PDB file of C-alpha atoms in Angstrom:
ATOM      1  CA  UNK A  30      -5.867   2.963  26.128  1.00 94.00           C
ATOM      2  CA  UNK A  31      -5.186   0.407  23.340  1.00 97.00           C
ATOM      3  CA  UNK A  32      -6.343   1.417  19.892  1.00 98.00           C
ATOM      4  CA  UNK A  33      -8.089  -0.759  17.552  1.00 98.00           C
ATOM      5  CA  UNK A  34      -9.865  -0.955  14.226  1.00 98.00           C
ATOM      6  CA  UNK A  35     -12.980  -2.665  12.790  1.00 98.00           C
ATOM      7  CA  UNK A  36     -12.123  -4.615   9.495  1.00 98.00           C
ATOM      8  CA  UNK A  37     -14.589  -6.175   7.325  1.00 98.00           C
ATOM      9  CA  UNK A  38     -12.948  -8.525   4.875  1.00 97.00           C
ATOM     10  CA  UNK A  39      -9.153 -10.522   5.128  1.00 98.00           C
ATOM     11  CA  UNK A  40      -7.888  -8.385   2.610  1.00 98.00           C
ATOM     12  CA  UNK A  41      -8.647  -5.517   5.225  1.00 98.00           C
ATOM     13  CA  UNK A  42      -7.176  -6.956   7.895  1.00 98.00           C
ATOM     14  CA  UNK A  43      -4.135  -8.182   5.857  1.00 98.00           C
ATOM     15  CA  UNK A  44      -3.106  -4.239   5.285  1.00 98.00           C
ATOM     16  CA  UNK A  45      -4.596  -3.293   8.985  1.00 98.00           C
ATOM     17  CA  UNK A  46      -1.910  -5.442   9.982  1.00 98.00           C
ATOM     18  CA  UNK A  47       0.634  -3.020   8.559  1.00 98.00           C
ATOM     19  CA  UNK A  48      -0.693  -0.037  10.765  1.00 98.00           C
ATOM     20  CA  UNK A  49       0.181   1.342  14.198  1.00 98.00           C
ATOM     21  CA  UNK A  50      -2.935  -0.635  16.096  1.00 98.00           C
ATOM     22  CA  UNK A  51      -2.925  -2.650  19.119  1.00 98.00           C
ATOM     23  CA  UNK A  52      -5.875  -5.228  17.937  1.00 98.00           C
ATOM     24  CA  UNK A  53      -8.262  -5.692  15.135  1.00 98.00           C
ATOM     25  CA  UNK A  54     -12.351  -5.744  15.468  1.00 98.00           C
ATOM     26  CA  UNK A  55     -14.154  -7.666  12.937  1.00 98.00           C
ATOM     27  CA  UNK A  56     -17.853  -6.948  11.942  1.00 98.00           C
ATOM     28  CA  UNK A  57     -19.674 -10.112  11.899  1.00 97.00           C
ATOM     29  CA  UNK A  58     -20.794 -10.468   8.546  1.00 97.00           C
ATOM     30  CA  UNK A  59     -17.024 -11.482   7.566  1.00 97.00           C
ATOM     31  CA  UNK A  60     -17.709 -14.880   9.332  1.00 97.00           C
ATOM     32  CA  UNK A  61     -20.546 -15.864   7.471  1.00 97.00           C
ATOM     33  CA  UNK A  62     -19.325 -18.629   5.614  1.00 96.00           C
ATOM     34  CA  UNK A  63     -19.126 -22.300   5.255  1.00 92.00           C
ATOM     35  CA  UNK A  64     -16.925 -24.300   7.529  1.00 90.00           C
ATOM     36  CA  UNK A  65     -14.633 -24.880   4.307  1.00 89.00           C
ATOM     37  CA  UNK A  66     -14.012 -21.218   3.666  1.00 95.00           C
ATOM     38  CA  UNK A  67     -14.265 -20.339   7.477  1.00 96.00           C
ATOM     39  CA  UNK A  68     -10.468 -22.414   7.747  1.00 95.00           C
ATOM     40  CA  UNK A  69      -9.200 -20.574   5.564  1.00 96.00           C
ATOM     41  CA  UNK A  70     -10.282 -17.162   6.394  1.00 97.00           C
ATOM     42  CA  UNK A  71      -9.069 -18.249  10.367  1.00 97.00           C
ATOM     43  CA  UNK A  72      -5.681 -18.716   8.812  1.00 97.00           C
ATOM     44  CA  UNK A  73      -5.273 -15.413   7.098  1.00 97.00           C
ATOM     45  CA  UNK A  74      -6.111 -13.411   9.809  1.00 97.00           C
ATOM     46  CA  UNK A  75      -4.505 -15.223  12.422  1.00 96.00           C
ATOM     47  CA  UNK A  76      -1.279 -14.591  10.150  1.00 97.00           C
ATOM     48  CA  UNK A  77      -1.929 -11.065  10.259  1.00 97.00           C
ATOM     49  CA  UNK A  78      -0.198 -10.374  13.320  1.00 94.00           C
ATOM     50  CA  UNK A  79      -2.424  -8.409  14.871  1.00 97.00           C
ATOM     51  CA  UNK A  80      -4.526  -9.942  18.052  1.00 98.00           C
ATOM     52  CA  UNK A  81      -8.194 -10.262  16.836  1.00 98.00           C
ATOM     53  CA  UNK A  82      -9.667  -8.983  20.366  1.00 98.00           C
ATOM     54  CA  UNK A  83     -13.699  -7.665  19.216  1.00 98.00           C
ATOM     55  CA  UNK A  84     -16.296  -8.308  17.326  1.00 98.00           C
ATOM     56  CA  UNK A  85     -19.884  -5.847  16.503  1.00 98.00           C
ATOM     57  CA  UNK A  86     -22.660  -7.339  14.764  1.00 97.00           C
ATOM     58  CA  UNK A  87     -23.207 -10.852  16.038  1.00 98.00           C
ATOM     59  CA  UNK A  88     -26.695 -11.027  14.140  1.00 98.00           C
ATOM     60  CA  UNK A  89     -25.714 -10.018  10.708  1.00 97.00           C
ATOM     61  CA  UNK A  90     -28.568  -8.126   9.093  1.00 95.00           C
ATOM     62  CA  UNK A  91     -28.679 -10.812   6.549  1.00 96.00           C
ATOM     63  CA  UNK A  92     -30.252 -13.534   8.935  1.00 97.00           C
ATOM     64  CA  UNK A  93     -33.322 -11.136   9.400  1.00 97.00           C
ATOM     65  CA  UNK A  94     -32.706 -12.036  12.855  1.00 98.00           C
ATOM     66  CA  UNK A  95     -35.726 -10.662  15.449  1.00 98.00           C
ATOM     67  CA  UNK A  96     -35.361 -10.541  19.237  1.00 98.00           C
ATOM     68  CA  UNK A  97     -38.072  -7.581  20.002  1.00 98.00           C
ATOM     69  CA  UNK A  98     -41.695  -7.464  18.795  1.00 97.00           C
ATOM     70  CA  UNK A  99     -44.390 -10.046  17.857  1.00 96.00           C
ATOM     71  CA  UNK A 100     -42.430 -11.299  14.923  1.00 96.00           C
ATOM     72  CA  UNK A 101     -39.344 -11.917  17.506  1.00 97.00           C
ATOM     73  CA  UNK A 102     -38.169 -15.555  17.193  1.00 98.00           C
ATOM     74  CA  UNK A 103     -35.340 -15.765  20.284  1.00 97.00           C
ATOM     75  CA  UNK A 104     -34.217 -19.669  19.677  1.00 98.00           C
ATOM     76  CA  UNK A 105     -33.399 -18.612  15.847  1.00 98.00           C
ATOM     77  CA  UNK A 106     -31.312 -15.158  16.715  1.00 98.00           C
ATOM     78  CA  UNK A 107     -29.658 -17.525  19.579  1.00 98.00           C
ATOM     79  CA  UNK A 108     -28.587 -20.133  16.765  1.00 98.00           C
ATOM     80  CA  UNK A 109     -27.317 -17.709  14.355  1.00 98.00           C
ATOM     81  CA  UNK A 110     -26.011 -15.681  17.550  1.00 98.00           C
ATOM     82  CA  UNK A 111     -23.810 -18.964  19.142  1.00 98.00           C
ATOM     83  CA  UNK A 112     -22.700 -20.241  15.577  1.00 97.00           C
ATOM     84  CA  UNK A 113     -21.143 -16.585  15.443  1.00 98.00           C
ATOM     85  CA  UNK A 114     -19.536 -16.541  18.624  1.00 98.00           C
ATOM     86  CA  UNK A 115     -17.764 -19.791  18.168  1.00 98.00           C
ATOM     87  CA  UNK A 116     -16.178 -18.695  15.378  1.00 98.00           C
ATOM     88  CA  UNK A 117     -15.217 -15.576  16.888  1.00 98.00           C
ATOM     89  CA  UNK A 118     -13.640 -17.844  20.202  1.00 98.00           C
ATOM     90  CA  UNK A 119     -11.949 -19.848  17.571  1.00 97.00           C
ATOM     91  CA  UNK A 120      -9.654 -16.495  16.606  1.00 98.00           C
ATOM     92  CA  UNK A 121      -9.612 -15.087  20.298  1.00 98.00           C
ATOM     93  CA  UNK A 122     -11.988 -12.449  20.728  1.00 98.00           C
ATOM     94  CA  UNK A 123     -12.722 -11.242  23.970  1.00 98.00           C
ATOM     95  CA  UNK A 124     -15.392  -8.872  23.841  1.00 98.00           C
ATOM     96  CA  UNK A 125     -18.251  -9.230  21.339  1.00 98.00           C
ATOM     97  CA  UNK A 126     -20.674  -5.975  20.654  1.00 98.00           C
ATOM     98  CA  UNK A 127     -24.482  -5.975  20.736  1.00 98.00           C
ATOM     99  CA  UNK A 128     -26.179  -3.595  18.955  1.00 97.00           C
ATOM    100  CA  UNK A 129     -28.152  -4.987  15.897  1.00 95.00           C
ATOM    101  CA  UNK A 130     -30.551  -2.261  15.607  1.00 96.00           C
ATOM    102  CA  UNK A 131     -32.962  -4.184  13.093  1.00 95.00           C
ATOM    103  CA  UNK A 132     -33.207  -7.161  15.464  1.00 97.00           C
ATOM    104  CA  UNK A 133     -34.527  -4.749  18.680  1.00 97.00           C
ATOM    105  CA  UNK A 134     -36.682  -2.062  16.382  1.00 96.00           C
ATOM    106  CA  UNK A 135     -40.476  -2.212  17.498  1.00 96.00           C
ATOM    107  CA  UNK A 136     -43.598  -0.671  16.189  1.00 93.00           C
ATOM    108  CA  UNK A 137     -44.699   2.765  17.890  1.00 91.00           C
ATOM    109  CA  UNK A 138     -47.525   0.894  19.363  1.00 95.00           C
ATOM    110  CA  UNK A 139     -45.809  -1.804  20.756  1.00 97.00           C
ATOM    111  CA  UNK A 140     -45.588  -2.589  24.366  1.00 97.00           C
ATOM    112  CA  UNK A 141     -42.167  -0.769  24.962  1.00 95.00           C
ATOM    113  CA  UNK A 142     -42.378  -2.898  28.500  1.00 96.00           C
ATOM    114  CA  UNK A 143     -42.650  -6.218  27.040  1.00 97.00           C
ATOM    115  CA  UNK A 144     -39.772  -5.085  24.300  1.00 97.00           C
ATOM    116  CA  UNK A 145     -37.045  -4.385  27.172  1.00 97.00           C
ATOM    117  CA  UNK A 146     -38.045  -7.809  28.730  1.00 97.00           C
ATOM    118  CA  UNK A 147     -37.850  -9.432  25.011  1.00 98.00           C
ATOM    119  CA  UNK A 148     -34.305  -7.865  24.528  1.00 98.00           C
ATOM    120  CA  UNK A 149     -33.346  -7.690  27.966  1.00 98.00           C
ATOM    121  CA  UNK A 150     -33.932 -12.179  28.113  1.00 98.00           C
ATOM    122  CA  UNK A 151     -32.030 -12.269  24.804  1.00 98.00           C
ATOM    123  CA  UNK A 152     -28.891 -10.256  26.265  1.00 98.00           C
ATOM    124  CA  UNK A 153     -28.792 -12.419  29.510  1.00 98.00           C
ATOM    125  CA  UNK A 154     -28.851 -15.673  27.491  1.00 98.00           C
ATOM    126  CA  UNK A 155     -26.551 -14.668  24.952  1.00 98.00           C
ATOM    127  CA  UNK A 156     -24.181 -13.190  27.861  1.00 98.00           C
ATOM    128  CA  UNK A 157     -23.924 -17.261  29.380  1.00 98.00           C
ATOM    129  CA  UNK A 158     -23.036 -18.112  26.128  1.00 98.00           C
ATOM    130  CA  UNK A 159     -20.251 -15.987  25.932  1.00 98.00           C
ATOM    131  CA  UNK A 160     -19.128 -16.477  29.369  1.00 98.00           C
ATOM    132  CA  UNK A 161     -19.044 -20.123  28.679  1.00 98.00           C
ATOM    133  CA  UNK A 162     -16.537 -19.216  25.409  1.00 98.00           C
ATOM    134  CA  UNK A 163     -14.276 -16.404  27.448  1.00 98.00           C
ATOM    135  CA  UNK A 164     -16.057 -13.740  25.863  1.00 98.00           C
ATOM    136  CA  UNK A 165     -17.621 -10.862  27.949  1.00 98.00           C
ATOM    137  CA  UNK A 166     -20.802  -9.828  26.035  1.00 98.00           C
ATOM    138  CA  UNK A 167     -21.294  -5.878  25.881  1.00 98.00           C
ATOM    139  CA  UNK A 168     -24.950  -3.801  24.740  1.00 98.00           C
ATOM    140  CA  UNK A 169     -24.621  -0.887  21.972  1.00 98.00           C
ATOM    141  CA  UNK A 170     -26.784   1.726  22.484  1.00 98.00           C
ATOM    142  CA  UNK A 171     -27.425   3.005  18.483  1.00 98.00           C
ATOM    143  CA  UNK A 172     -29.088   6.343  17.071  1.00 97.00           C
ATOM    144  CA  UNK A 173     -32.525   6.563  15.838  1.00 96.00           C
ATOM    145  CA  UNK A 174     -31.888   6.263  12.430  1.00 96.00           C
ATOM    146  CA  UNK A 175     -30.506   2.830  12.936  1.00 96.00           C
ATOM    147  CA  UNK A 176     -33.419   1.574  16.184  1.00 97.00           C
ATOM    148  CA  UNK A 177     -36.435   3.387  18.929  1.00 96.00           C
ATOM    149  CA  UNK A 178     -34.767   1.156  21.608  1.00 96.00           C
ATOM    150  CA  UNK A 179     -31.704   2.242  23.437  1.00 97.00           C
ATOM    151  CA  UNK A 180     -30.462   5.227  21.723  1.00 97.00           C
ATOM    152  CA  UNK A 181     -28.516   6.226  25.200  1.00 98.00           C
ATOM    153  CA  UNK A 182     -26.205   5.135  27.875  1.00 97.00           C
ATOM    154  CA  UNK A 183     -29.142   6.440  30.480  1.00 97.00           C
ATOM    155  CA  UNK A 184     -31.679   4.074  28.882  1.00 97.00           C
ATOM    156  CA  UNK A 185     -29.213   0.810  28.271  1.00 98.00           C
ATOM    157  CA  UNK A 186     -27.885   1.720  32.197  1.00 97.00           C
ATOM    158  CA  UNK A 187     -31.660   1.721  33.187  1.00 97.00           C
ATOM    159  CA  UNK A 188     -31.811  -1.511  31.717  1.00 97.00           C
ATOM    160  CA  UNK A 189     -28.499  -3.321  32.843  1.00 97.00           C
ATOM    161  CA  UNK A 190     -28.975  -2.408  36.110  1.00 96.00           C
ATOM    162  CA  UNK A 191     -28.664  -5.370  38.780  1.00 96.00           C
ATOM    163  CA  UNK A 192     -27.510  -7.808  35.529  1.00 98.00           C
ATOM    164  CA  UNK A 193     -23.618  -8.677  34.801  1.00 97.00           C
ATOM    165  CA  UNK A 194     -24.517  -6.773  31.152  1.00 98.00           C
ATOM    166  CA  UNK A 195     -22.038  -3.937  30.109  1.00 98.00           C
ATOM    167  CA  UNK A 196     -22.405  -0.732  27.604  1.00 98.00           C
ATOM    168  CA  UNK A 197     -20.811  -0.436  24.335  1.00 98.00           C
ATOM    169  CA  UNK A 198     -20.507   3.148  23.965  1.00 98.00           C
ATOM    170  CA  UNK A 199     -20.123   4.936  20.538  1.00 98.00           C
ATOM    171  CA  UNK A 200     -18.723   8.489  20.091  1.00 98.00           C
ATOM    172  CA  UNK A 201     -20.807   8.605  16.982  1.00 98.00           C
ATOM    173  CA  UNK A 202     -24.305   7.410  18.064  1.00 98.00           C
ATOM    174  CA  UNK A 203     -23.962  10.129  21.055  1.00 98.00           C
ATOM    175  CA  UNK A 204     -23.136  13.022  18.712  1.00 98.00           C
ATOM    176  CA  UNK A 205     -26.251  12.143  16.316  1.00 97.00           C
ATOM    177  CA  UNK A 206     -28.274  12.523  19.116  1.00 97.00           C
ATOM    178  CA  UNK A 207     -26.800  15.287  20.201  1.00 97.00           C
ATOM    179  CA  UNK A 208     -26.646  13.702  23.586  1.00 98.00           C
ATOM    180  CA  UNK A 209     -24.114  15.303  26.311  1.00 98.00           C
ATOM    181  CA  UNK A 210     -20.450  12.963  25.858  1.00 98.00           C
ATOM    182  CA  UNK A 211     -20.053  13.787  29.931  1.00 97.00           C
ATOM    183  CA  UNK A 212     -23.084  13.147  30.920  1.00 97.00           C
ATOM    184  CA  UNK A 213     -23.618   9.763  29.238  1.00 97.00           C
ATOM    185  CA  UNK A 214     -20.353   8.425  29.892  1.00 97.00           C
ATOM    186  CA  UNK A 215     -20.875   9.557  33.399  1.00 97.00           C
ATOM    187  CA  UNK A 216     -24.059   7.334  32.822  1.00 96.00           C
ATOM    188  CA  UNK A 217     -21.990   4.444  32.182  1.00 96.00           C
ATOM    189  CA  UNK A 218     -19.837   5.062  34.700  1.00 96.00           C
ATOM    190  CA  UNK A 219     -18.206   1.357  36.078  1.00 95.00           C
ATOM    191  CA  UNK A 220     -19.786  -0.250  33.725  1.00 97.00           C
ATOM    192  CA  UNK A 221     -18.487   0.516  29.950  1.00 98.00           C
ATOM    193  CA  UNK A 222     -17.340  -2.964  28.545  1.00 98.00           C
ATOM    194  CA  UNK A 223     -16.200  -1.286  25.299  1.00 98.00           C
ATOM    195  CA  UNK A 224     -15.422   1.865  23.139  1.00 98.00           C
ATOM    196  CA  UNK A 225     -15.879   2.699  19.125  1.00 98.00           C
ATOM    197  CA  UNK A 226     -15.254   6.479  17.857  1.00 98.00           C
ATOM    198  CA  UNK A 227     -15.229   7.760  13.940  1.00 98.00           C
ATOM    199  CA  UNK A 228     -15.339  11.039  12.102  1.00 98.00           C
ATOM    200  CA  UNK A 229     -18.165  12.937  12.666  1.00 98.00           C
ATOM    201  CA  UNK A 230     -20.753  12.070  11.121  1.00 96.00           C
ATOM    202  CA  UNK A 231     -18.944   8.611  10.696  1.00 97.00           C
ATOM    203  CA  UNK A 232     -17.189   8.453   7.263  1.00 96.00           C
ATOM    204  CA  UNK A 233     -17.215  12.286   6.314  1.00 97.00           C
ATOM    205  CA  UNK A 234     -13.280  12.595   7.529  1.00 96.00           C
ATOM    206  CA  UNK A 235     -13.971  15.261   9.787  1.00 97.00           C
ATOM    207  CA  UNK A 236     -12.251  13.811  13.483  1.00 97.00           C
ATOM    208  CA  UNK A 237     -13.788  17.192  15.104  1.00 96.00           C
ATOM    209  CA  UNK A 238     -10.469  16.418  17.704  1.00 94.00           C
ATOM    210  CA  UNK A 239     -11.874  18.334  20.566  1.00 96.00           C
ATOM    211  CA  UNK A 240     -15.137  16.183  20.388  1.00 97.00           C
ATOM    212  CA  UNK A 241     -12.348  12.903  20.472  1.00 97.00           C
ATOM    213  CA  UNK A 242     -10.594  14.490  23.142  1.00 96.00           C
ATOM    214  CA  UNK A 243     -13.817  15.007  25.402  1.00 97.00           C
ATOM    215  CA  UNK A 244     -14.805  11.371  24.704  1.00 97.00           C
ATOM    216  CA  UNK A 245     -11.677   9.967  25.571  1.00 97.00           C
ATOM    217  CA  UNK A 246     -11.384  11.787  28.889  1.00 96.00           C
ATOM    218  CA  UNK A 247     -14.990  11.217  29.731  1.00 97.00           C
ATOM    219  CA  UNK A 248     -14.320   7.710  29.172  1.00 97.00           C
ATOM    220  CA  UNK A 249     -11.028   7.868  31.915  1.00 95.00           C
ATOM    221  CA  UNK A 250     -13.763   9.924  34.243  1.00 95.00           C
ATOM    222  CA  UNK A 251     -15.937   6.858  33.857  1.00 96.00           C
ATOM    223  CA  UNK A 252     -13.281   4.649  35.134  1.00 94.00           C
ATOM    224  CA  UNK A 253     -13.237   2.908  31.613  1.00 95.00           C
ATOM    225  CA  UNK A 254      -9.455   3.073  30.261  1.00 91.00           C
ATOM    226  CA  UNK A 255      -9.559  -0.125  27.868  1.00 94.00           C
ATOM    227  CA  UNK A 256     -10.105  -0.802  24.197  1.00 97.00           C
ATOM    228  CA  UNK A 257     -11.112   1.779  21.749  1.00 98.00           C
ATOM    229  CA  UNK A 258     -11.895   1.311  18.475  1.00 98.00           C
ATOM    230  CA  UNK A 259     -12.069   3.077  15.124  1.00 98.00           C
ATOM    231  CA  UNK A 260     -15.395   2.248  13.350  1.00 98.00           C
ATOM    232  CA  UNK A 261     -15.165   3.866  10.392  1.00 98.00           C
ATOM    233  CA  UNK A 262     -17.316   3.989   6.666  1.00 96.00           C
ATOM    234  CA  UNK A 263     -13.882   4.416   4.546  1.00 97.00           C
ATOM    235  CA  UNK A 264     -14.409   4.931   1.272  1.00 96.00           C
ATOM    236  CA  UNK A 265     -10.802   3.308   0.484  1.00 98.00           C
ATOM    237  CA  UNK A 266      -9.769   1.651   3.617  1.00 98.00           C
ATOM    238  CA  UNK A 267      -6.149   1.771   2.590  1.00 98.00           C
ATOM    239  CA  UNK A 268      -6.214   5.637   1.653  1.00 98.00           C
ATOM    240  CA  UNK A 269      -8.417   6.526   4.511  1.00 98.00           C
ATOM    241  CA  UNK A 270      -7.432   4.180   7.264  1.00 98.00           C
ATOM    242  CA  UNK A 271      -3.920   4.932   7.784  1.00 98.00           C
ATOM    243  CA  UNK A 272      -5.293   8.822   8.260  1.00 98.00           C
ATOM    244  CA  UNK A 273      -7.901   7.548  10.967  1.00 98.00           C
ATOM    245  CA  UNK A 274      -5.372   5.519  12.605  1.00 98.00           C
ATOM    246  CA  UNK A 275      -2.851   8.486  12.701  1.00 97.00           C
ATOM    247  CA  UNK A 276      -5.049  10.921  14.142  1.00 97.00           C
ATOM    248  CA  UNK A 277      -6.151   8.969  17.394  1.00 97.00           C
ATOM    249  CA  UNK A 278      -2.857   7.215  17.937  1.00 97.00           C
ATOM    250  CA  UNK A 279      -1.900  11.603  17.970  1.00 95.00           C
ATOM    251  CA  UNK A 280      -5.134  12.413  20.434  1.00 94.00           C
ATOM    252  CA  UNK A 281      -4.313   9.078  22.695  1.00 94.00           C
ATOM    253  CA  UNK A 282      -0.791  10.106  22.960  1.00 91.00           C
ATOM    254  CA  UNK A 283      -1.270  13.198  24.418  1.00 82.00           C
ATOM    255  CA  UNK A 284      -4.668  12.271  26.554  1.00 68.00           C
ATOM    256  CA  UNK A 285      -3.229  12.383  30.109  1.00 56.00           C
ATOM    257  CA  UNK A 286      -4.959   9.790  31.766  1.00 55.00           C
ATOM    258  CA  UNK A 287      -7.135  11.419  35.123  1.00 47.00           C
ATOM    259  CA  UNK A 288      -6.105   9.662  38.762  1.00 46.00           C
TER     260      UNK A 288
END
């Protein structure tokens, strides 16, 4: 399994660069900038070294972006949605993350019906825009604190099912909800399109490495042995990163894969 880290500024991915990773993940937000500064943020990372292969957050919170609810405006999330993903072709990302929990939250009496076929028409368009760039397009389910919709892999499965969609699944979000690691990778099961893991709760420091170890094997049981990725809150990315980086390169090495 190839290990990677989310970065959220050059300057992080400049000392990223420096670390034992296989690929770099960049949150969104980092892109949003004028064409002008957008060359030469492309050049510093791509003189990194490191393959950019991911990307979370293709609605940056700051858009105010809304694909669920009566205040959901689909053509303006798909703008600010493609002008994100052709930045993110332009540096070779493969895979780009959906979760954006502010952009799917609903009201408690909203039609929970009509919000999965809101979000559910937003995925599948966005999805043929990524396929048209390379990129395979992959759904996050979050914890509540973050959305009410899609806080599992049962529910996002439920929802994928009989689409080309894929689930984005999160060793954190699955711990806060104290949700069983087997059972909702099991959930996933041929049909993970991407991995993130943290401390636990994400940025406390605390890798809990028999929690890691379940996830990554549950992920192998799933049939998913791909990309995973540290997404971490580090309070000094170059103190703390080199320690995150250390202690799943350790658990990876020594994960024997099943079959």
């Amino acid at each position: 399994m190839l290990l990677g880290c989310i970065v959220k500024s050059a300057e992080q991915a400049e000392y990223a660069g420096g670390l034992p990773l296989d690929y770099l993940e960049l949150k969104g937000d980092m892109l949003c900038v004028e064409p002008a500064e957008m060359a030469a943020l492309s050049a510093r990372l791509l003189a990194v070294g490191l393959p950019i292969r991911a990307m979370t957050s293709p609605l940056p919170r700051r858009y105010g972006c809304r694909v669920v609810g009566d205040d959901a405006d689909a053509e303006r999330a798909l703008a600010v949605f493609r002008e994100m993903i052709d930045k993110a072709a332009a540096l070779g990302v493969e895979v780009v993350v959906l979760g954006s929990g502010q952009a799917r939250s609903f009201p408690p009496t909203y039609d929970a019906d009509r919000a999965r076929r809101q979000f559910l028409d937003f995925a599948l368009v966005a999805h043929a825009l990524c396929e048209e760039r390379g990129i395979r397009l992959t759904l996050e389910p979050l914890n509540r604190t973050e959305t009410n919709f899609l806080n599992s892999c049962v529910e996002t499965r439920a929802l994928i099912e009989g689409t080309p969609l894929t689930i984005a699944v999160d060793c954190f979000h699955v711990v806060s909800e104290d949700l069983s690691i087997r059972d909702e990778l099991a959930a996933g099961a041929g049909r993970i399109g991407h991995a993130h893991t943290s401390s636990l709760p994400r940025g406390t420091g605390d890798y809990r490495p028999a929690v890691q170890q379940e996830f990554v094997g549950a992920l192998n049981t799933a049939g998913y042995d791909g990309r995973l990725t540290i997404e971490e809150d580090f309070a000094d990315f170059e103190r703390d990163a080199p320690v995150a980086v250390d202690v799943f390169r350790a658990l990876l090495a020594h994960h024997t894969p099943v079959g």
